XYZ file of C-alpha atoms in Angstrom:
498
model
C 0.000 0.000 0.000
C 1.685 3.189 -1.177
C 1.183 6.150 1.138
C 1.520 9.788 0.133
C 4.116 10.757 2.730
C 3.581 14.530 2.459
C -0.188 14.214 2.693
C 0.216 11.959 5.725
C 2.446 14.519 7.415
C -0.086 17.292 6.806
C -2.744 15.104 8.473
C -0.456 14.544 11.472
C 0.426 18.251 11.737
C -3.291 19.126 11.858
C -4.079 16.159 14.190
C -6.846 15.165 11.781
C -8.775 12.302 13.423
C -10.363 11.391 10.082
C -7.115 9.597 9.192
C -6.986 7.466 12.341
C -6.852 3.866 11.216
C -5.791 4.756 7.664
C -2.085 4.756 8.493
C 0.417 4.701 11.367
C 2.886 7.481 12.282
C 6.240 6.050 13.388
C 8.738 8.424 15.051
C 12.348 7.378 14.560
C 13.788 9.471 17.404
C 11.498 8.048 20.088
C 10.863 4.564 18.661
C 7.098 5.066 19.158
C 4.217 4.745 16.697
C 1.004 6.764 17.029
C -2.330 7.443 15.423
C -2.362 10.559 13.188
C -4.401 12.560 15.714
C -2.044 11.916 18.648
C -2.012 15.036 20.889
C 1.755 14.845 21.444
C 4.060 17.490 19.962
C 4.250 17.032 16.195
C 7.626 15.493 15.303
C 9.860 16.942 12.608
C 9.193 15.653 9.115
C 12.660 14.151 8.841
C 12.051 12.077 11.981
C 8.881 10.240 10.922
C 7.832 7.522 8.527
C 4.295 6.474 7.680
C 3.296 2.824 7.617
C 0.070 1.084 6.612
C -0.385 -1.141 9.684
C 0.591 -1.528 13.327
C 2.147 -4.864 12.386
C 4.530 -3.080 10.020
C 5.493 -0.613 12.756
C 6.085 -3.368 15.302
C 8.180 -5.354 12.836
C 10.450 -2.327 12.468
C 10.951 -2.151 16.231
C 8.518 0.639 17.129
C 6.343 0.390 20.246
C 2.801 1.684 20.632
C 2.114 5.084 22.138
C 0.327 4.608 25.467
C -1.104 8.119 25.265
C -3.083 7.860 22.007
C -3.388 4.013 21.897
C -3.063 3.619 18.114
C -4.583 0.127 18.209
C -7.850 1.531 19.613
C -8.970 3.216 16.392
C -11.391 2.279 13.622
C -9.925 -0.139 11.108
C -9.033 0.842 7.578
C -12.009 1.064 5.175
C -9.617 -0.222 2.502
C -10.277 -3.816 3.596
C -13.800 -3.583 2.180
C -13.136 -1.159 -0.662
C -10.200 -3.034 -2.169
C -11.320 -6.631 -1.512
C -8.030 -7.978 -2.920
C -5.868 -10.710 -1.380
C -4.314 -8.403 1.211
C -7.699 -7.050 2.286
C -9.251 -10.528 2.492
C -6.271 -11.730 4.547
C -6.608 -8.820 6.973
C -10.279 -9.621 7.543
C -9.445 -13.239 8.383
C -6.477 -12.286 10.582
C -8.786 -9.979 12.553
C -11.175 -12.906 12.964
C -8.392 -14.932 14.608
C -7.772 -17.465 11.825
C -3.985 -17.460 12.350
C -4.403 -18.172 16.079
C -6.751 -21.082 15.322
C -5.300 -22.543 12.122
C -1.859 -20.982 11.715
C -0.500 -19.364 8.562
C -1.026 -22.605 6.572
C -4.726 -22.490 7.477
C -4.951 -18.835 6.466
C -3.296 -19.546 3.122
C -5.633 -22.470 2.493
C -8.705 -20.360 3.235
C -7.488 -17.748 0.758
C -6.493 -20.275 -1.909
C -2.817 -19.275 -2.187
C 0.523 -20.702 -1.083
C 2.102 -19.489 2.147
C 5.044 -18.072 0.214
C 2.862 -16.032 -2.131
C 0.687 -14.812 0.741
C 3.719 -13.678 2.728
C 5.145 -11.910 -0.337
C 1.913 -10.041 -1.086
C 1.246 -8.970 2.511
C 4.818 -7.795 3.023
C 4.679 -5.750 -0.170
C 1.211 -4.329 0.454
C 1.079 -3.943 4.243
C 4.705 -3.843 5.322
C 4.525 -7.097 7.298
C 3.813 -10.773 6.746
C 0.893 -12.724 8.207
C 2.759 -13.727 11.381
C 3.664 -10.117 12.198
C 0.128 -8.919 11.456
C -1.328 -11.686 13.626
C 1.137 -10.809 16.384
C -0.144 -7.220 16.352
C -3.693 -8.570 16.574
C -2.742 -10.786 19.551
C -1.116 -7.849 21.312
C -4.257 -5.758 20.913
C -6.466 -8.595 22.196
C -4.117 -9.061 25.161
C -4.332 -5.374 26.025
C -8.136 -5.500 25.963
C -8.166 -8.512 28.290
C -5.581 -6.969 30.617
C -7.491 -3.712 30.924
C -11.086 -4.966 31.010
C -11.034 -8.301 32.859
C -9.714 -9.672 36.169
C -8.206 -12.710 34.419
C -4.742 -13.768 35.515
C -1.890 -12.999 33.153
C -1.316 -16.659 32.290
C -4.982 -17.053 31.327
C -4.816 -13.887 29.246
C -1.706 -15.120 27.446
C -3.386 -18.242 26.149
C -6.753 -16.558 25.582
C -5.065 -13.983 23.316
C -3.448 -16.747 21.283
C 0.133 -16.731 22.592
C 1.993 -20.035 22.731
C 3.517 -19.321 26.149
C 3.441 -16.832 29.003
C 6.993 -15.826 28.183
C 6.023 -14.987 24.593
C 3.081 -12.979 25.935
C 5.261 -10.995 28.364
C 7.939 -10.323 25.739
C 5.404 -9.190 23.141
C 3.549 -6.847 25.495
C 6.845 -5.300 26.605
C 7.986 -4.853 22.999
C 4.679 -3.446 21.742
C 3.681 -1.243 24.684
C 7.034 -0.641 26.384
C 5.873 -1.806 29.826
C 4.992 -5.027 31.624
C 1.399 -6.349 31.431
C 0.830 -5.512 35.108
C 1.680 -1.868 34.394
C -0.949 -1.731 31.640
C -3.535 -3.027 34.125
C -2.513 -0.500 36.774
C -2.662 2.400 34.313
C -6.110 1.311 33.091
C -7.352 1.132 36.686
C -6.176 4.688 37.320
C -7.947 5.961 34.180
C -11.327 4.611 35.257
C -10.744 4.821 39.006
C -11.262 1.113 39.630
C -9.914 -2.339 38.859
C -10.849 -4.529 35.893
C -14.505 -5.369 35.276
C -16.464 -8.181 36.836
C -15.630 -11.755 35.950
C -17.471 -13.045 32.899
C -18.410 -9.614 31.542
C -16.326 -7.402 29.271
C -17.339 -3.806 28.582
C -15.592 -2.491 25.476
C -15.635 0.709 23.466
C -15.773 0.096 19.715
C -14.543 3.232 17.911
C -15.922 4.570 14.629
C -15.553 7.575 12.351
C -18.458 10.008 12.795
C -21.119 10.674 11.688
C -22.780 7.391 12.588
C -26.375 6.491 11.654
C -27.205 4.343 14.688
C -30.949 4.844 14.223
C -30.838 3.281 10.765
C -29.017 0.205 12.068
C -31.481 -0.177 14.937
C -34.442 0.069 12.577
C -32.917 -2.515 10.232
C -32.231 -4.998 13.026
C -35.586 -4.381 14.733
C -37.530 -5.199 11.562
C -35.711 -8.525 11.278
C -35.122 -9.526 14.913
C -35.650 -13.240 15.579
C -37.429 -14.168 18.806
C -34.955 -15.611 21.292
C -31.926 -14.787 19.126
C -32.145 -10.979 19.095
C -33.992 -8.186 20.855
C -34.232 -4.404 20.494
C -35.250 -2.195 23.387
C -34.698 1.496 24.134
C -31.837 1.934 21.711
C -30.095 -1.272 22.773
C -29.463 -4.268 20.523
C -28.962 -7.643 22.183
C -28.187 -10.936 20.496
C -26.544 -14.319 20.900
C -23.298 -15.185 19.136
C -21.854 -18.448 17.899
C -18.062 -18.025 18.091
C -15.162 -20.379 17.263
C -14.666 -21.671 20.828
C -18.161 -21.356 22.266
C -21.314 -19.255 22.543
C -21.586 -15.676 23.750
C -24.031 -12.810 24.117
C -23.591 -9.116 23.430
C -25.406 -5.916 24.344
C -24.737 -2.988 21.988
C -25.692 0.471 23.226
C -26.918 2.400 20.163
C -28.864 5.091 22.018
C -28.911 8.515 20.365
C -27.038 10.161 23.253
C -23.563 11.479 22.328
C -21.249 8.505 22.005
C -17.936 10.371 21.614
C -16.943 8.264 18.640
C -17.569 4.810 20.053
C -20.258 2.181 20.645
C -20.304 0.478 24.048
C -20.432 -3.317 23.802
C -21.014 -5.576 26.792
C -19.856 -9.116 26.057
C -20.335 -12.374 27.930
C -18.056 -15.060 26.546
C -18.009 -18.772 27.272
C -14.306 -18.767 26.304
C -12.056 -15.654 26.485
C -10.175 -16.826 23.371
C -13.177 -15.573 21.420
C -12.681 -11.911 22.331
C -10.760 -11.046 19.165
C -13.197 -12.749 16.772
C -16.165 -11.263 18.658
C -14.816 -7.708 18.335
C -14.039 -8.197 14.631
C -17.533 -9.538 13.929
C -19.274 -6.793 15.879
C -17.305 -4.162 14.009
C -18.427 -5.715 10.723
C -22.015 -6.010 11.990
C -22.170 -2.237 12.556
C -19.832 -1.263 9.681
C -17.680 0.648 12.159
C -14.644 0.856 9.870
C -16.466 2.797 7.151
C -15.341 6.263 6.048
C -18.713 8.099 6.053
C -17.321 11.400 4.789
C -15.939 9.730 1.672
C -19.246 7.936 1.091
C -21.381 11.024 1.636
C -19.163 13.174 -0.603
C -19.703 10.897 -3.619
C -23.400 10.147 -3.082
C -24.210 13.738 -2.135
C -22.927 14.928 -5.507
C -26.036 13.477 -7.186
C -28.693 16.214 -6.955
C -31.578 13.731 -6.604
C -29.839 11.561 -4.018
C -28.356 14.504 -2.105
C -31.471 15.214 0.037
C -31.455 11.629 1.345
C -27.729 11.832 2.108
C -28.170 15.140 3.918
C -31.072 13.726 5.939
C -29.114 10.616 7.012
C -25.395 11.432 7.274
C -23.076 8.562 8.094
C -25.338 5.754 6.845
C -23.913 2.262 7.462
C -24.210 -1.164 5.838
C -25.755 -3.660 8.268
C -23.313 -6.567 8.393
C -23.432 -9.956 10.052
C -21.855 -11.872 12.914
C -22.620 -15.234 11.293
C -22.434 -15.731 7.541
C -24.350 -19.019 7.541
C -27.193 -17.590 9.624
C -27.547 -14.605 7.286
C -27.485 -16.894 4.250
C -30.346 -19.018 5.594
C -32.346 -15.935 6.499
C -31.778 -14.473 3.025
C -32.981 -17.648 1.303
C -36.031 -17.855 3.575
C -36.760 -14.240 2.626
C -36.637 -14.683 -1.130
C -39.838 -13.414 -2.751
C -41.612 -12.767 0.580
C -42.045 -9.813 2.910
C -39.613 -8.934 5.701
C -42.223 -9.967 8.278
C -42.799 -13.333 6.596
C -39.060 -13.974 6.395
C -38.659 -13.119 10.077
C -41.483 -15.484 11.021
C -40.003 -18.371 9.016
C -36.514 -17.854 10.451
C -37.864 -17.516 14.000
C -39.697 -20.834 13.680
C -36.559 -22.519 12.387
C -34.494 -21.116 15.256
C -37.080 -22.104 17.875
C -37.291 -25.662 16.546
C -33.606 -26.404 15.992
C -31.641 -23.781 17.927
C -29.650 -24.336 21.110
C -30.435 -22.727 24.452
C -27.680 -20.893 26.314
C -26.931 -21.362 30.023
C -28.468 -18.625 32.238
C -25.022 -17.261 33.113
C -24.514 -16.199 29.491
C -28.046 -15.083 28.683
C -28.433 -12.730 31.689
C -32.137 -11.991 31.089
C -31.584 -11.385 27.369
C -31.818 -13.576 24.265
C -30.862 -17.162 25.042
C -31.186 -18.985 21.717
C -28.429 -19.756 19.206
C -29.451 -19.945 15.569
C -29.072 -23.590 14.426
C -25.936 -24.764 12.663
C -25.865 -25.755 9.012
C -25.289 -29.391 10.008
C -28.405 -29.375 12.194
C -30.535 -27.796 9.467
C -29.230 -30.273 6.885
C -30.079 -33.214 9.168
C -33.414 -32.057 10.595
C -34.607 -29.127 8.523
C -37.028 -31.235 6.499
C -38.902 -32.031 9.727
C -39.626 -28.420 10.654
C -39.466 -26.268 7.509
C -42.802 -25.258 5.987
C -43.821 -23.458 2.828
C -43.134 -24.107 -0.851
C -41.196 -27.295 -1.499
C -38.786 -25.464 -3.763
C -37.808 -23.100 -0.965
C -37.394 -26.001 1.473
C -35.151 -27.774 -1.032
C -33.075 -24.607 -1.462
C -32.584 -24.242 2.303
C -31.611 -27.899 2.671
C -29.220 -27.691 -0.290
C -27.610 -24.578 1.170
C -27.284 -26.279 4.573
C -25.655 -29.353 3.046
C -23.175 -27.220 1.084
C -22.161 -25.246 4.179
C -22.003 -28.344 6.390
C -19.710 -30.312 4.066
C -17.454 -27.350 3.296
C -18.501 -26.954 -0.347
C -19.675 -23.424 0.488
C -17.529 -21.333 2.836
C -19.204 -18.223 4.236
C -16.542 -16.088 5.862
C -15.272 -12.520 5.325
C -12.175 -13.796 3.518
C -14.099 -14.828 0.415
C -13.561 -13.136 -2.910
C -16.814 -11.382 -3.807
C -17.006 -12.606 -7.406
C -16.159 -16.161 -6.379
C -18.790 -16.072 -3.619
C -21.454 -14.899 -6.061
C -20.660 -17.614 -8.590
C -20.610 -20.343 -5.928
C -23.943 -19.226 -4.496
C -25.744 -18.919 -7.821
C -24.563 -22.418 -8.750
C -26.748 -23.752 -5.914
C -30.304 -24.644 -6.990
C -32.777 -21.938 -5.996
C -30.223 -19.239 -5.122
C -30.379 -16.284 -7.484
C -28.220 -13.224 -8.225
C -30.153 -11.040 -5.773
C -29.396 -13.343 -2.847
C -25.748 -13.613 -3.891
C -25.407 -9.829 -4.100
C -27.185 -9.317 -0.795
C -24.813 -11.741 0.950
C -21.785 -10.064 -0.648
C -23.041 -6.804 0.834
C -23.711 -8.129 4.333
C -21.067 -10.829 4.714
C -18.147 -9.223 2.888
C -19.094 -5.589 3.380
C -18.982 -5.123 -0.412
C -19.462 -1.348 -0.742
C -20.459 -1.356 -4.424
C -23.484 -3.695 -4.734
C -26.543 -1.749 -5.889
C -29.094 -4.619 -5.881
C -30.828 -2.856 -8.767
C -33.412 -5.641 -9.168
C -34.598 -5.194 -5.577
C -38.157 -3.892 -5.516
C -37.501 -1.798 -2.403
C -34.459 -0.157 -4.001
C -36.451 0.715 -7.119
C -39.415 2.065 -5.152
C -37.038 4.191 -3.083
C -35.465 5.509 -6.281
C -38.885 6.494 -7.607
C -39.695 8.288 -4.346
C -36.544 10.404 -4.754
C -37.207 11.208 -8.415
C -34.516 8.858 -9.687
C -35.033 6.400 -12.560
C -36.763 3.305 -11.193
C -36.522 1.017 -14.214
C -33.622 -1.438 -14.163
C -31.688 0.036 -17.084
C -32.188 3.644 -16.026
C -31.287 3.061 -12.370
C -28.201 1.039 -13.287
C -26.998 3.760 -15.641
C -27.604 6.521 -13.104
C -25.787 4.548 -10.403
C -22.497 4.510 -12.298
C -21.757 7.886 -10.725
C -22.226 6.428 -7.239
C -19.329 3.982 -7.501
C -17.616 2.694 -5.425
C -20.371 3.249 -2.831
C -23.454 1.804 -4.513
C -24.237 -0.440 -1.513
C -24.619 2.689 0.614
C -26.788 4.227 -2.085
C -29.013 1.129 -2.005
C -29.319 1.542 1.768
C -30.407 5.165 1.282
C -32.984 4.032 -1.281
C -34.348 1.429 1.137
C -34.718 4.170 3.730
C -36.532 6.399 1.208
C -38.964 3.667 0.150
C -42.566 4.641 0.970
C -44.517 2.407 3.308
C -46.529 -0.311 1.602
C -48.478 -3.432 2.609
C -45.805 -5.671 1.048
C -42.042 -5.273 0.847
C -40.686 -8.017 -1.379
C -37.073 -9.073 -1.673
C -35.775 -6.860 1.081
C -34.611 -9.370 3.713
């Protein structure tokens, strides 16, 4: 990733927070790396270099600034916008694939050799997969140190380190102090010790503006009984994570959030903290650059009023690709309410109940796995036989590994694999690319809701006209589609908007 060094320095000199997460500022004279908006005295131009990732800075021997905490910033929107090998790898590294499967597992998931993957990541991001995963482990360790009462040995293994010694050495190298010092400093900042056992309260940063109301409305219209709930600006749901179940409470109230969403997590296994954070960030599209999106879409005179009315619109993502795929298929050619009813029945019949300690008076039902649906779905699914066959075929493909639904997929490859399944059409494939991969440029021009929203705004609503007009919205056509959904007038039926 080539960085414009002079432009980066201007951003640092002005302490422009809009660039936080886009690049890292590394100061040669102090050996420290910072976020661009760090409040420290601006270093001389000759004394700094700009790097694309924290992993690249750490590999060059820099340690993280404890004042501005450069790892506690929104991620780069490039991982969704570019969607190349480096971006797909970063999404999987954030999800903890290297900790679970090693670099060979990461390379296999991406369909490349380890050597080629290392070469591409080093060239593009300044560090190979091991260094990038090490930076991810260090960040996870810091979160556990500062927000939980876990012992240091437990934190070491929960964060993915092979030994306590490796954990101690890495924390000292990355943050410049011992793990116990990080915990003491965090306690001073909040005036107390780490949080209660079993509960982690985290702040998930984003770039303002942030359309929390739109996300809440989207989730509320589709909430599955027992799996999700919406109440007073708070979104609760269950999570199926690599090492066990979990629950989360996301505070999306309209009160000033100071650039972050508060997430309260209950994890069955602390090793799932990193994957949980990555999935929640994708669920809420917290790494988006809303100013860049709004600048392009607001340039269209007919779309501009919608953009001005809803600044900072986000793409609703997913915490579980398989769950979203089943819900999308169940919602083909039916209303949102009908799709929600069908998915709720499936979850109630085949889902798994959580222990009370995890549920804590909230949702307590895990959406069923693909293997369970493949084995027992025929017993409980109702409706047209063709739709039942499509759901069962999808479940079998996911269960046997023929279809992989993770954020590391190539968008074009995912679409072709999905449409090869009987009963899965281009709309469903595009919708999943939008929600699972965060594809920012999927218009869904055949969607009835998108076309009705276009008509309400005075835009062409026929397929050819809308597609032609949308060329000027690239590369943010997914966000334009979300605006058009919001602009759609109320109607008794709302087909193909799941």
